[in-house]
XYZ file of C-alpha atoms in Angstrom:
778
model
C 195.949 125.943 124.335
C 196.009 124.199 127.718
C 198.387 125.038 130.470
C 200.522 122.170 131.640
C 201.289 121.798 135.337
C 204.889 122.662 136.163
C 207.065 122.628 139.238
C 207.468 125.887 141.155
C 210.766 127.702 140.644
C 210.158 129.522 143.940
C 209.736 126.240 145.811
C 212.815 124.788 144.159
C 214.868 127.880 145.016
C 213.605 127.881 148.613
C 214.393 124.215 149.025
C 217.804 124.582 147.416
C 218.707 127.593 149.531
C 217.526 125.864 152.704
C 219.566 122.788 151.955
C 222.553 124.733 150.640
C 222.800 127.158 153.566
C 221.265 125.512 156.591
C 222.602 121.986 156.333
C 226.280 122.915 155.739
C 226.194 125.343 158.667
C 224.612 122.799 160.972
C 226.839 119.971 159.795
C 230.084 121.973 160.015
C 229.106 123.535 163.341
C 227.972 120.193 164.716
C 231.171 118.489 163.680
C 233.244 121.303 165.133
C 231.439 121.256 168.461
C 231.267 117.475 168.484
C 234.983 117.023 167.933
C 236.411 119.957 169.830
C 234.060 120.004 172.828
C 234.289 116.242 173.216
C 238.079 116.527 173.454
C 237.799 119.424 175.888
C 235.322 117.522 178.058
C 237.529 114.447 178.071
C 240.563 116.518 179.077
C 238.570 118.236 181.868
C 237.378 114.860 183.122
C 240.974 113.595 183.194
C 242.107 116.675 185.107
C 239.300 116.195 187.624
C 240.326 112.562 188.083
C 243.958 113.576 188.610
C 242.909 116.231 191.165
C 240.908 113.684 193.146
C 243.826 111.266 193.095
C 246.131 114.081 194.322
C 243.784 114.913 197.198
C 243.595 111.321 198.355
C 247.302 110.694 197.823
C 248.166 113.687 200.050
C 245.507 113.098 202.728
C 245.606 109.370 203.304
C 249.299 108.489 204.075
C 249.176 109.525 207.771
C 245.668 108.161 208.240
C 246.544 104.858 206.651
C 249.825 104.655 208.665
C 247.949 105.230 211.883
C 245.105 102.950 210.732
C 242.619 105.788 211.297
C 239.800 104.267 209.261
C 237.173 106.760 210.377
C 239.072 109.792 209.164
C 240.047 108.000 205.964
C 236.419 107.215 205.220
C 235.486 110.861 205.707
C 238.139 111.886 203.177
C 236.927 109.254 200.707
C 233.290 110.274 201.281
C 234.155 113.825 200.330
C 235.460 112.521 197.023
C 232.444 110.238 196.493
C 230.089 113.192 196.821
C 231.065 114.192 193.282
C 228.201 112.827 191.070
C 230.570 111.488 188.434
C 232.500 109.208 190.847
C 231.480 105.563 190.423
C 233.997 103.729 192.633
C 236.813 104.580 195.079
C 239.076 101.811 196.388
C 241.884 102.300 198.939
C 244.013 99.203 199.707
C 246.689 98.530 202.337
C 250.022 97.474 200.906
C 250.916 95.363 203.957
C 247.769 93.231 203.793
C 247.019 93.536 200.050
C 243.299 93.944 200.816
C 241.006 96.921 200.290
C 241.114 99.187 203.271
C 238.196 101.341 202.101
C 235.830 100.412 199.215
C 233.001 102.742 198.002
C 231.160 101.470 194.866
C 228.021 103.079 193.364
C 227.102 101.149 190.174
C 223.914 103.160 189.663
C 226.092 106.113 188.546
C 227.563 104.069 185.694
C 225.587 105.476 182.712
C 228.291 105.987 180.130
C 231.931 105.237 179.578
C 234.144 105.141 182.691
C 237.597 106.609 183.201
C 239.885 104.859 185.734
C 242.837 106.423 187.593
C 245.313 104.813 190.009
C 247.931 106.248 192.444
C 250.259 104.738 195.034
C 250.118 106.033 198.668
C 253.646 106.901 199.815
C 255.001 107.744 203.235
C 258.327 109.155 202.475
C 259.757 106.766 199.966
C 257.807 103.797 201.298
C 254.692 102.520 199.446
C 252.057 101.863 202.071
C 248.915 101.582 199.911
C 247.143 102.024 196.599
C 244.274 104.261 195.387
C 241.899 103.465 192.449
C 239.138 105.847 191.280
C 236.556 105.297 188.478
C 234.504 108.209 187.184
C 231.666 108.250 184.575
C 231.610 110.654 181.551
C 227.788 110.845 181.332
C 227.511 114.369 182.732
C 230.210 115.772 180.451
C 228.659 114.062 177.415
C 225.255 115.524 178.306
C 226.795 118.997 178.524
C 228.364 118.610 175.064
C 225.025 117.500 173.541
C 223.311 120.493 175.150
C 225.862 122.802 173.501
C 225.253 121.144 170.131
C 221.492 121.632 170.276
C 221.911 125.213 171.455
C 224.244 125.895 168.530
C 221.881 124.264 166.026
C 218.860 126.197 167.283
C 220.726 129.512 167.283
C 222.398 129.147 163.885
C 219.328 127.510 162.243
C 216.984 130.220 163.485
C 219.251 132.998 162.215
C 219.679 131.343 158.803
C 215.950 130.641 158.441
C 215.092 134.205 159.284
C 217.618 135.510 156.737
C 216.432 133.013 154.132
C 212.778 133.930 154.677
C 213.597 137.602 154.137
C 215.518 136.837 150.917
C 212.757 134.587 149.578
C 210.088 137.147 150.383
C 212.010 139.745 148.394
C 212.488 137.321 145.481
C 208.814 136.385 145.427
C 207.548 139.949 145.546
C 210.086 141.378 143.089
C 210.648 138.501 140.675
C 208.456 135.426 140.853
C 205.064 137.095 141.245
C 205.656 139.425 138.249
C 206.888 136.428 136.232
C 203.696 134.522 137.017
C 201.648 137.497 135.878
C 203.617 137.606 132.627
C 203.074 133.856 132.178
C 199.300 134.221 132.620
C 199.287 137.049 130.120
C 201.257 134.996 127.570
C 198.870 132.068 128.067
C 195.909 134.340 127.339
C 197.583 135.425 124.104
C 198.258 131.814 123.156
C 194.561 130.958 123.602
C 193.482 133.949 121.504
C 192.238 136.239 124.306
C 193.646 139.469 122.909
C 191.545 141.554 125.299
C 193.767 140.532 128.201
C 195.468 143.397 130.058
C 198.787 143.515 131.870
C 198.980 145.903 134.819
C 202.571 147.005 135.290
C 204.160 150.249 136.467
C 207.715 149.045 136.955
C 210.578 150.385 134.901
C 213.002 147.505 135.398
C 213.668 144.534 133.066
C 210.398 142.815 133.966
C 208.481 145.974 133.181
C 210.215 146.228 129.791
C 209.365 142.577 129.089
C 205.702 143.283 129.864
C 205.726 146.186 127.434
C 207.173 143.944 124.704
C 204.454 141.371 125.353
C 201.750 143.994 125.004
C 203.300 145.128 121.715
C 203.312 141.497 120.563
C 199.633 141.182 121.556
C 198.704 144.133 119.347
C 200.683 142.737 116.395
C 199.181 139.259 116.770
C 195.678 140.691 116.959
C 196.188 142.581 113.712
C 197.590 139.500 111.928
C 194.769 137.332 113.261
C 192.113 139.731 111.998
C 193.794 139.945 108.576
C 193.999 136.155 108.253
C 190.394 135.732 109.341
C 189.213 138.191 106.670
C 191.328 136.396 104.044
C 189.940 132.985 105.042
C 186.384 134.334 104.866
C 186.997 135.631 101.350
C 188.547 132.339 100.206
C 185.732 130.334 101.793
C 183.182 132.487 100.028
C 184.920 131.917 96.694
C 185.112 128.146 97.303
C 181.409 127.934 98.130
C 180.414 129.624 94.868
C 182.596 127.407 92.604
C 180.609 124.596 90.889
C 181.562 121.270 92.454
C 183.464 120.475 95.635
C 186.732 122.249 96.527
C 188.829 120.280 99.023
C 192.191 119.584 100.627
C 192.668 115.857 101.291
C 195.466 114.709 103.623
C 197.139 111.279 103.846
C 198.877 111.000 107.220
C 202.075 109.023 107.747
C 200.027 106.322 109.499
C 197.960 105.746 106.337
C 194.776 107.528 107.503
C 192.900 109.896 105.170
C 191.176 113.083 106.374
C 189.994 116.336 104.808
C 191.966 119.398 105.863
C 189.277 121.476 104.125
C 186.174 120.697 102.108
C 183.529 123.114 100.849
C 179.918 122.810 101.948
C 178.950 121.545 98.480
C 180.090 118.143 99.678
C 176.739 117.787 101.442
C 174.934 117.903 98.081
C 177.169 115.252 96.524
C 177.748 112.891 99.471
C 175.191 113.908 102.162
C 178.096 114.558 104.545
C 179.122 117.648 106.506
C 182.567 119.243 106.387
C 183.008 118.927 110.159
C 182.493 115.158 110.008
C 185.034 114.732 107.221
C 187.695 116.802 109.010
C 188.151 113.958 111.503
C 188.326 111.090 109.001
C 187.697 110.529 105.311
C 186.302 107.039 105.960
C 182.642 108.203 105.579
C 183.554 109.738 102.208
C 185.038 106.445 100.999
C 181.884 104.657 102.192
C 179.723 106.890 99.926
C 181.741 105.909 96.828
C 180.278 103.107 94.728
C 181.588 99.739 96.043
C 182.961 98.804 92.607
C 185.020 102.041 92.431
C 186.057 102.344 96.086
C 189.250 100.307 95.821
C 190.145 102.012 92.521
C 189.910 105.482 94.102
C 192.000 104.469 97.104
C 194.682 102.766 94.988
C 194.944 105.725 92.607
C 195.346 108.099 95.563
C 198.099 105.916 97.045
C 199.871 105.813 93.662
C 199.659 109.597 93.434
C 201.088 109.866 96.970
C 204.037 107.612 96.147
C 205.012 109.532 93.008
C 203.613 112.955 94.000
C 201.866 112.930 90.617
C 198.556 114.692 89.823
C 195.477 112.682 90.771
C 192.799 112.303 88.126
C 190.037 109.761 88.530
C 186.427 109.146 87.493
C 184.169 107.282 89.895
C 180.534 106.822 90.883
C 178.434 107.605 93.912
C 174.986 106.055 94.488
C 171.919 108.299 94.596
C 168.981 107.996 96.977
C 166.644 106.931 94.114
C 168.912 104.010 93.175
C 170.720 105.810 90.346
C 174.398 106.757 90.009
C 176.256 110.027 89.863
C 179.574 110.167 87.980
C 182.250 112.434 89.459
C 185.614 113.547 88.157
C 188.363 114.180 90.704
C 191.403 116.299 89.903
C 194.078 117.322 92.429
C 197.730 118.268 92.830
C 199.746 116.357 95.476
C 202.479 117.866 97.612
C 204.624 116.556 100.468
C 204.222 118.260 103.855
C 206.994 118.827 106.399
C 205.669 116.081 108.710
C 205.815 113.498 105.905
C 202.099 113.555 105.076
C 200.745 114.145 101.550
C 198.226 116.949 100.883
C 196.072 117.132 97.733
C 194.561 120.436 96.559
C 191.749 119.828 94.097
C 188.073 119.756 93.189
C 185.307 117.304 92.319
C 182.858 117.990 89.459
C 179.704 116.209 88.319
C 180.195 114.578 84.876
C 177.084 112.393 84.957
C 175.514 114.079 81.877
C 178.671 113.738 79.795
C 178.993 110.064 80.796
C 175.352 109.344 79.943
C 175.596 111.048 76.559
C 178.793 109.223 75.630
C 177.475 105.858 76.767
C 174.213 106.334 74.909
C 175.975 107.133 71.640
C 178.322 104.179 72.066
C 175.418 101.891 72.881
C 173.496 102.767 69.710
C 176.567 102.350 67.510
C 177.854 99.008 68.731
C 174.882 97.337 70.388
C 174.233 94.477 67.995
C 177.842 93.853 67.015
C 179.069 93.864 70.575
C 176.308 91.541 71.708
C 177.358 88.793 69.273
C 181.092 89.288 69.796
C 180.770 89.486 73.548
C 178.926 86.174 73.808
C 181.352 84.434 71.493
C 184.418 85.852 73.177
C 183.062 85.217 76.665
C 183.083 81.458 76.167
C 186.600 81.459 74.711
C 187.930 83.786 77.362
C 186.367 81.783 80.164
C 188.058 78.602 78.905
C 191.419 80.310 78.407
C 191.136 82.161 81.717
C 190.494 78.927 83.616
C 193.508 77.239 82.005
C 195.728 80.294 82.424
C 194.583 80.778 86.009
C 195.490 77.216 86.898
C 198.950 77.524 85.329
C 199.508 81.002 86.717
C 198.420 79.893 90.168
C 200.926 77.023 90.231
C 203.712 79.188 88.818
C 202.885 82.027 91.171
C 202.861 79.813 94.267
C 206.138 78.155 93.272
C 207.754 81.532 92.612
C 206.362 82.979 95.849
C 207.697 79.985 97.772
C 211.175 80.591 96.368
C 211.160 84.385 96.613
C 209.793 84.463 100.178
C 211.745 81.557 101.620
C 215.096 82.786 100.244
C 215.241 85.944 102.430
C 213.577 84.025 105.275
C 216.517 81.608 105.134
C 218.893 84.524 105.753
C 216.752 85.946 108.562
C 216.361 82.662 110.463
C 219.937 81.510 109.851
C 221.621 84.776 110.833
C 219.371 85.080 113.883
C 220.380 81.564 114.969
C 224.065 82.427 114.531
C 223.696 85.722 116.378
C 221.986 83.947 119.274
C 224.808 81.418 119.401
C 227.426 84.172 119.607
C 225.604 86.505 122.001
C 225.712 86.127 125.777
C 224.042 89.409 126.775
C 220.493 88.704 128.054
C 219.053 91.831 126.469
C 220.468 90.973 123.039
C 219.358 87.353 123.450
C 215.825 88.601 124.209
C 215.780 90.852 121.150
C 217.130 88.089 118.889
C 214.549 85.681 120.286
C 211.834 88.170 119.352
C 213.256 88.278 115.792
C 213.330 84.460 115.696
C 209.725 84.260 116.979
C 208.566 86.798 114.385
C 210.383 84.893 111.600
C 208.881 81.593 112.687
C 205.428 83.216 112.814
C 205.908 84.648 109.315
C 207.113 81.266 108.040
C 204.020 79.620 109.569
C 201.777 82.156 107.804
C 203.604 81.535 104.507
C 203.271 77.768 104.880
C 199.547 78.125 105.591
C 199.016 80.331 102.541
C 200.993 77.944 100.283
C 199.412 74.774 101.691
C 195.830 76.013 101.517
C 195.410 75.821 97.697
C 196.997 72.379 97.708
C 194.510 71.150 100.313
C 191.641 72.829 98.443
C 192.607 71.021 95.239
C 192.840 67.657 97.045
C 196.496 67.210 96.054
C 197.804 66.736 99.585
C 198.901 63.127 100.149
C 199.008 61.310 103.480
C 201.735 58.992 104.752
C 201.284 55.671 106.546
C 204.136 54.989 108.905
C 204.711 53.894 112.438
C 204.754 56.400 115.292
C 203.908 56.813 118.964
C 201.884 59.542 120.622
C 204.800 60.043 123.035
C 206.998 61.187 120.148
C 204.318 63.465 118.705
C 203.481 65.229 121.980
C 207.138 65.497 123.024
C 207.996 67.165 119.700
C 205.093 69.611 120.054
C 206.099 70.400 123.652
C 209.736 70.974 122.628
C 208.735 73.290 119.775
C 206.460 75.403 121.993
C 208.530 75.419 125.176
C 210.699 78.368 124.165
C 207.751 80.627 123.230
C 205.914 79.551 126.387
C 208.960 80.165 128.592
C 209.187 83.730 127.268
C 205.694 84.294 128.735
C 206.377 82.211 131.903
C 203.842 79.550 130.880
C 204.014 75.881 131.874
C 203.875 73.323 129.053
C 202.455 70.010 130.336
C 201.850 66.673 128.639
C 199.318 64.067 129.743
C 199.245 60.724 127.896
C 196.852 57.911 128.731
C 198.801 54.966 130.240
C 197.465 52.515 127.638
C 198.897 54.685 124.830
C 202.403 55.270 126.197
C 204.997 53.735 123.888
C 202.355 51.918 121.830
C 203.180 51.786 118.099
C 200.505 53.224 115.814
C 200.149 53.586 112.036
C 199.236 56.939 110.501
C 200.633 60.281 109.339
C 202.437 61.785 112.381
C 203.579 64.804 110.333
C 200.011 65.941 109.587
C 198.881 65.131 113.127
C 201.766 67.272 114.428
C 200.767 70.135 112.106
C 197.263 70.228 113.593
C 198.472 69.976 117.193
C 201.285 72.493 116.653
C 198.755 75.014 115.332
C 196.539 74.407 118.378
C 199.518 74.705 120.749
C 200.835 77.831 119.027
C 197.446 79.525 119.383
C 197.261 78.420 123.033
C 200.621 80.064 123.795
C 199.699 83.161 121.759
C 196.395 83.781 123.553
C 197.532 82.830 127.093
C 199.219 85.427 129.304
C 199.627 83.348 132.489
C 199.105 79.807 133.653
C 199.632 76.698 131.522
C 199.274 74.942 128.175
C 198.485 71.203 128.462
C 198.859 68.637 125.656
C 196.926 65.435 126.325
C 195.686 62.388 124.458
C 193.016 59.860 125.411
C 191.748 56.594 123.954
C 188.122 56.586 122.803
C 185.923 54.280 120.740
C 186.642 54.267 117.007
C 184.139 56.203 114.937
C 184.075 53.600 112.135
C 183.911 49.834 112.373
C 187.247 48.056 111.912
C 189.408 51.205 111.669
C 191.581 50.462 114.705
C 191.903 52.842 117.632
C 190.128 56.112 118.249
C 192.383 58.919 119.576
C 191.308 62.243 121.030
C 194.062 64.866 121.247
C 193.345 67.950 123.353
C 195.260 71.219 123.764
C 194.010 72.970 126.912
C 195.038 76.461 128.013
C 194.216 79.007 130.711
C 194.009 81.876 128.234
C 191.476 84.503 127.245
C 188.789 82.062 126.120
C 186.314 82.440 123.268
C 182.753 83.723 123.335
C 180.093 81.110 122.368
C 178.851 83.135 119.400
C 182.390 83.268 117.956
C 183.259 79.577 118.285
C 181.197 78.584 115.251
C 183.362 80.813 113.010
C 186.756 79.591 114.187
C 187.324 76.826 111.649
C 186.024 78.753 108.644
C 188.431 79.894 105.947
C 190.055 83.296 106.561
C 188.106 83.957 109.785
C 189.012 84.451 113.424
C 186.933 84.632 116.581
C 187.323 88.420 116.686
C 188.805 90.700 114.050
C 190.615 92.601 116.796
C 192.787 89.536 117.441
C 194.356 90.054 114.032
C 195.578 93.463 115.089
C 196.682 92.373 118.551
C 198.029 88.854 117.955
C 198.473 88.600 114.173
C 197.449 85.737 111.881
C 195.731 85.121 108.572
C 192.706 83.189 109.783
C 193.920 80.171 107.754
C 195.559 78.064 110.468
C 192.419 76.555 112.000
C 190.797 76.194 108.582
C 193.798 74.121 107.444
C 193.544 72.083 110.664
C 189.904 71.323 109.855
C 190.729 70.295 106.303
C 193.679 68.125 107.411
C 191.488 66.438 110.013
C 188.778 65.749 107.428
C 191.438 64.448 105.021
C 192.526 61.959 107.714
C 188.891 61.011 108.441
C 188.827 62.895 111.745
C 187.186 65.914 113.314
C 188.268 69.067 115.166
C 186.382 71.244 117.628
C 186.645 73.661 120.508
C 185.185 73.962 124.008
C 185.695 77.341 125.655
C 184.256 80.025 127.885
C 185.133 83.685 127.630
C 187.881 84.423 130.156
C 188.039 80.776 131.300
C 190.502 79.187 128.887
C 189.948 76.920 125.877
C 190.175 73.255 124.877
C 190.859 72.554 121.177
C 190.378 68.857 120.364
C 191.285 66.656 117.421
C 189.764 63.174 117.115
C 190.732 60.560 114.508
C 191.114 56.823 113.999
C 194.536 55.214 113.538
C 195.699 51.673 112.896
C 197.416 49.656 115.617
C 199.718 46.694 114.793
C 198.530 43.426 116.331
C 202.024 42.524 117.554
C 203.890 45.628 118.665
C 207.503 45.267 117.509
C 210.216 45.420 120.128
C 211.828 48.811 119.796
C 215.646 48.632 119.587
C 217.476 50.274 122.436
C 218.880 53.504 120.989
C 222.559 54.189 121.456
C 223.420 57.067 123.796
C 223.235 60.325 121.892
C 224.646 63.728 122.514
C 222.325 66.544 123.492
C 221.857 68.201 120.084
C 222.335 67.412 116.397
C 225.130 69.991 116.126
C 227.035 68.342 118.985
C 226.654 64.923 117.353
C 227.836 66.327 114.020
C 230.771 68.131 115.659
C 231.793 64.909 117.432
C 231.646 63.009 114.122
C 233.735 65.656 112.297
C 236.308 65.669 115.100
C 236.754 61.914 114.680
C 236.472 61.905 110.872
C 237.505 65.274 109.360
C 235.914 65.873 105.970
C 235.171 68.612 103.443
C 231.851 69.413 101.785
C 230.892 71.549 98.779
C 228.151 74.222 98.901
C 226.695 75.287 95.518
C 224.836 78.566 96.198
C 224.670 81.794 94.201
C 223.100 84.061 96.859
C 225.879 85.732 98.932
C 223.735 86.021 102.074
C 222.684 82.382 101.866
C 226.345 81.468 101.332
C 227.254 83.323 104.514
C 224.459 81.694 106.503
C 225.183 78.155 105.290
C 228.963 78.446 105.718
C 228.590 79.861 109.223
C 226.023 77.253 110.268
C 227.948 74.289 108.899
C 231.283 75.723 110.003
C 230.000 76.018 113.576
C 229.985 72.193 113.672
C 233.627 72.011 112.578
C 233.085 71.153 108.886
C 235.266 72.666 106.159
C 233.053 74.213 103.458
C 234.012 75.183 99.907
C 231.599 77.440 97.988
C 230.661 77.330 94.306
C 228.708 80.334 92.983
C 226.980 78.393 90.162
C 226.407 74.875 88.916
C 229.319 74.862 86.485
C 231.762 75.805 89.247
C 230.318 72.992 91.370
C 230.961 70.427 88.607
C 234.532 71.690 88.094
C 235.276 71.638 91.830
C 233.988 68.051 92.183
C 236.418 67.032 89.429
C 239.431 68.439 91.294
C 238.412 68.123 94.966
C 237.694 65.302 97.350
C 234.316 66.027 98.933
C 232.267 63.915 101.280
C 228.976 65.604 100.353
C 227.486 68.323 98.100
C 224.761 70.796 99.129
C 223.161 71.908 95.849
C 220.925 74.919 95.271
C 218.464 74.493 92.402
C 218.102 77.972 90.894
C 221.591 79.236 89.927
C 223.079 81.121 86.970
C 225.233 79.534 84.193
C 224.051 76.010 85.142
C 221.209 75.259 87.537
C 221.365 72.651 90.273
C 219.463 69.985 88.338
C 221.839 70.057 85.342
C 224.840 70.264 87.681
C 223.650 67.138 89.525
C 223.274 65.212 86.279
C 226.771 66.299 85.226
C 228.284 65.267 88.589
C 226.581 61.860 88.421
C 228.271 61.337 85.051
C 231.715 61.760 86.676
C 233.576 58.843 88.263
C 234.012 60.968 91.395
C 230.288 61.759 91.595
C 228.637 58.370 91.093
C 228.354 57.603 94.809
C 228.751 61.193 96.108
C 225.794 62.240 98.349
C 224.078 65.278 96.803
C 221.491 67.110 98.915
C 219.151 69.719 97.425
C 218.835 73.068 99.230
C 215.951 75.004 97.675
C 213.421 77.603 98.740
C 210.715 75.841 96.699
C 209.055 73.550 99.253
C 206.478 71.987 96.925
C 206.420 68.205 96.413
C 206.807 68.691 92.662
C 210.123 70.484 93.205
C 211.309 67.767 95.605
C 210.498 65.093 93.030
C 212.358 67.019 90.297
C 215.458 67.055 92.505
C 215.230 63.321 93.182
C 214.660 62.577 89.468
C 217.782 64.594 88.564
C 219.901 62.352 90.786
C 219.883 64.094 94.152
C 219.622 61.997 97.336
C 217.767 64.227 99.782
C 215.985 67.567 100.090
C 216.549 70.342 102.670
C 213.976 73.142 102.388
C 214.800 76.805 102.914
C 214.613 78.534 105.288
C 216.963 76.013 106.846
C 216.207 74.814 110.368
C 219.663 74.526 111.953
C 219.089 71.344 113.973
C 217.368 69.672 110.999
C 220.333 70.531 108.744
C 222.838 69.221 111.315
C 220.843 66.003 111.737
C 220.643 65.467 107.958
C 224.380 66.079 107.496
C 225.176 63.718 110.391
C 223.081 60.926 108.870
C 224.775 61.206 105.470
C 228.351 61.778 106.686
C 228.150 59.014 109.300
C 226.976 56.473 106.748
C 223.599 55.971 108.384
C 222.156 56.870 104.986
C 223.880 55.979 101.701
C 223.251 57.089 98.156
C 221.626 54.547 95.854
C 221.696 56.735 92.772
C 224.850 55.421 91.164
C 225.817 56.746 87.794
C 222.804 57.471 85.575
C 222.639 56.072 82.090
C 222.955 59.477 80.450
C 224.451 62.703 81.853
C-alpha cells in the first residue's frame, strides 16, 4: 500500500487564517484611515488657507493704501515661508495689476488648493489676494499613518496567529500525523508498529482504538494465512491441476490461482500465469485452441459449467489429452471466475480410439473415400450458393441499420447549431462512413476474386475525378486541420477521356482516405501527370499520385501493403482501424483496368501512393455544353423545383426507422411524402392517389417490391409512373432484378442524402423519363 501525497491541513489552515484575519483588518483599517484622515487633512489644509488669507486681508489694507511695498512684501514673505504655499498674488484694484507676486512652482508636487480674498479699507475694495497651496505634505502624513497602522495591526495579528497555529500543530496536527503513519503501517501489513501515546483526550482514545484494531487484524491475518496454507497443501496433493481462471471485463484471461502441478502439464509456473493466461493458451494444441476459448466464452455468457476435452503437445512430439471441468460465477466487478480442475485422460482416449480403430478400420476406409468425393462436390456447390446468399443477406442486414445511422446523423447535423454537438455528430458520421467503407470492401472482394466485376467505358475528365475526391475528403481533412490540394497537368485539364471513372475514383478515394487517416498535420495532395502509355496503341498513360506529409512507411513494410488482409504494421489496426482489404482491392482494380499501383515512402517523411493506367482519348474532343447555373446543393435544387411545382411522392417501406429517415430527408426538401408499409398498400395507394414518383423497397411483407412494381405497371395510373428501387442489397444482380421487374432506377441503402436529392430532382424535373410503359403481363 503506497502513500499518496496530500496537501497539508496545517498549511491550509495557516493560509486561511492569515487571509481571513490579516487582510480584513488591514483592508478595513486602511479604508478607514484613508477615507477619514484624508478628509481631516483636507479640512485642515482649508483652514490653514483661510488663516493665511485672514492674515493678509488684515495686514495689507493700510500698506496697500499707503503704497508701502516693502512692508507688504515682508508680510507676504512670512506667508510664503510655509512649505505648502506655492503662489501668493496681491493685486491693486485701482491699476488691476499684481502689486506683489511670489510664485514657487517647484513646490507643486500634488494637487493645489486655491483661495481668494478682497482687500477692504472700510467698505472700499482696494485690492485682491490669491493664495495657492499644495496638499503633498498632508498626503504624505496620511500615507505614513496608514503604513504605521498596517505594521502595528499586522504584527499583532501575526504574533497571535503564530501562537494559535503553534498550539494547533503541537496539540492536534502532529498527533494526527503520527496516527496516520501508524494506520499506514497497518495497511501495509507491519503489525509490529508501535504507537507512543500518553494523552487521555480524544486523540489518545483514537490511538488506543487503532492499537486494538491492529491486534484484531493481526489475529485474522494469521488465521487466514494458516487456512490458505492448508488449502494450498490440499490442492497440491490432488491429482491434476486445481485452478481459478478469471475473464476480466476487457476480455483478458488470467489465473487467480493455479496449483504447481501446472508445471508438469504445461511447463509453466503459477506466477507467470497469474499475470496472463496467454502462455497457457499457447501450450494448447493449435487445432483445439480456438475450441477451448470459444467454449469458455460460451460458458461466461450463460454462466454454465465448462466441460471440454483438448490436447497439449509433448516434448517428444506426442499429445496429452486433458479434460477440463469448472463452475462459472459472476464477480462483483463484472468479471467471470471459474473454479475447476484439469485431469489427464490420455490413457482413456488411447484405449477408446484403439478399440474403435480395430472395429471400424476397413469399413470406414472404404466409406470415407467414397463419401469424401461426394461431399467435396456437394460442399463446393453448397459453398458457392451459400456464399452468394450469405453476402446478399449480409448486404441487406448490415446496410439497413446503416441507412438509419447515416440518415439520422445527417438530419441531426442539419438541425443542430451547437459546435460541440456538431463535432460529436460528425464523429458519428465519420465512423459510419468508415464502417460502410469496410463493408463495401468485404462485399466487393469476393466479386473481384471471382472475376465478376465489370468495367464501364464512358467519357470523363481528370478534373471531375480529382474534384470529387477532394470534396469527399475535405471534411475529414478539415477536422484534422489538413490542407487538401489538387495538381493537374495543364495538358490534361478539361480533356475528355474514355474509361471507368467510378473504379478510378474508388482507388484514389482509398488512397486519399488513408492519407488523411495517417496524417496528423500538413497536407494531402492529389495530382495527375501524363506519361508514356505502357502498351502500344492504348491511348494515353496517366499517373495519379496521392502525396501526404504523414507518418510514412518503413521500407520492409511497403512490400506487404497491397497483399490481401495485411497492413504495414498490425498496430495500425488497433490505432487507426481497417481490415487490410482496401489496398488489396485497389491493386486488383488496377490490374483489372490494366494498370499498376505502388508506394514510395520513408518512415516519418510522408508517403506517395501512385496509380498508373492507360485510357483512351477521343481524337476530336467534343465541345462541352455550357451548363446552366445551378444552386449550391442537390437539396436546394430539389427544394426550388418543389416550390415551383408542388408534388407528392409515395414511399413503400416496412422498416419504421427507415420510414422516419426517408420521410425526414425528403420532407426537408419540401416534398409531401405518403408512406405504405408493404407492397399491397403501395399498389392500393397508387390506385387512389396522384403521385409523381414511387420509392419502392424490395423486401417487404404481404407483397414485396418486385411484385408491387409489376402490379403498378399493370395499372393505367402506373404505366408511366417513375418507380425507384430503395434496397440495402447493393449487388448488381439485385439491381438487375429491380430493372427487370419494371423499376426505373436504383438507390442503394444506406442512402447518401445529396445523391438521393439529385436522383429525385432528375426524375421530378423531367430530366429523366421512364421508358418502361405497361408490361405485357402484370
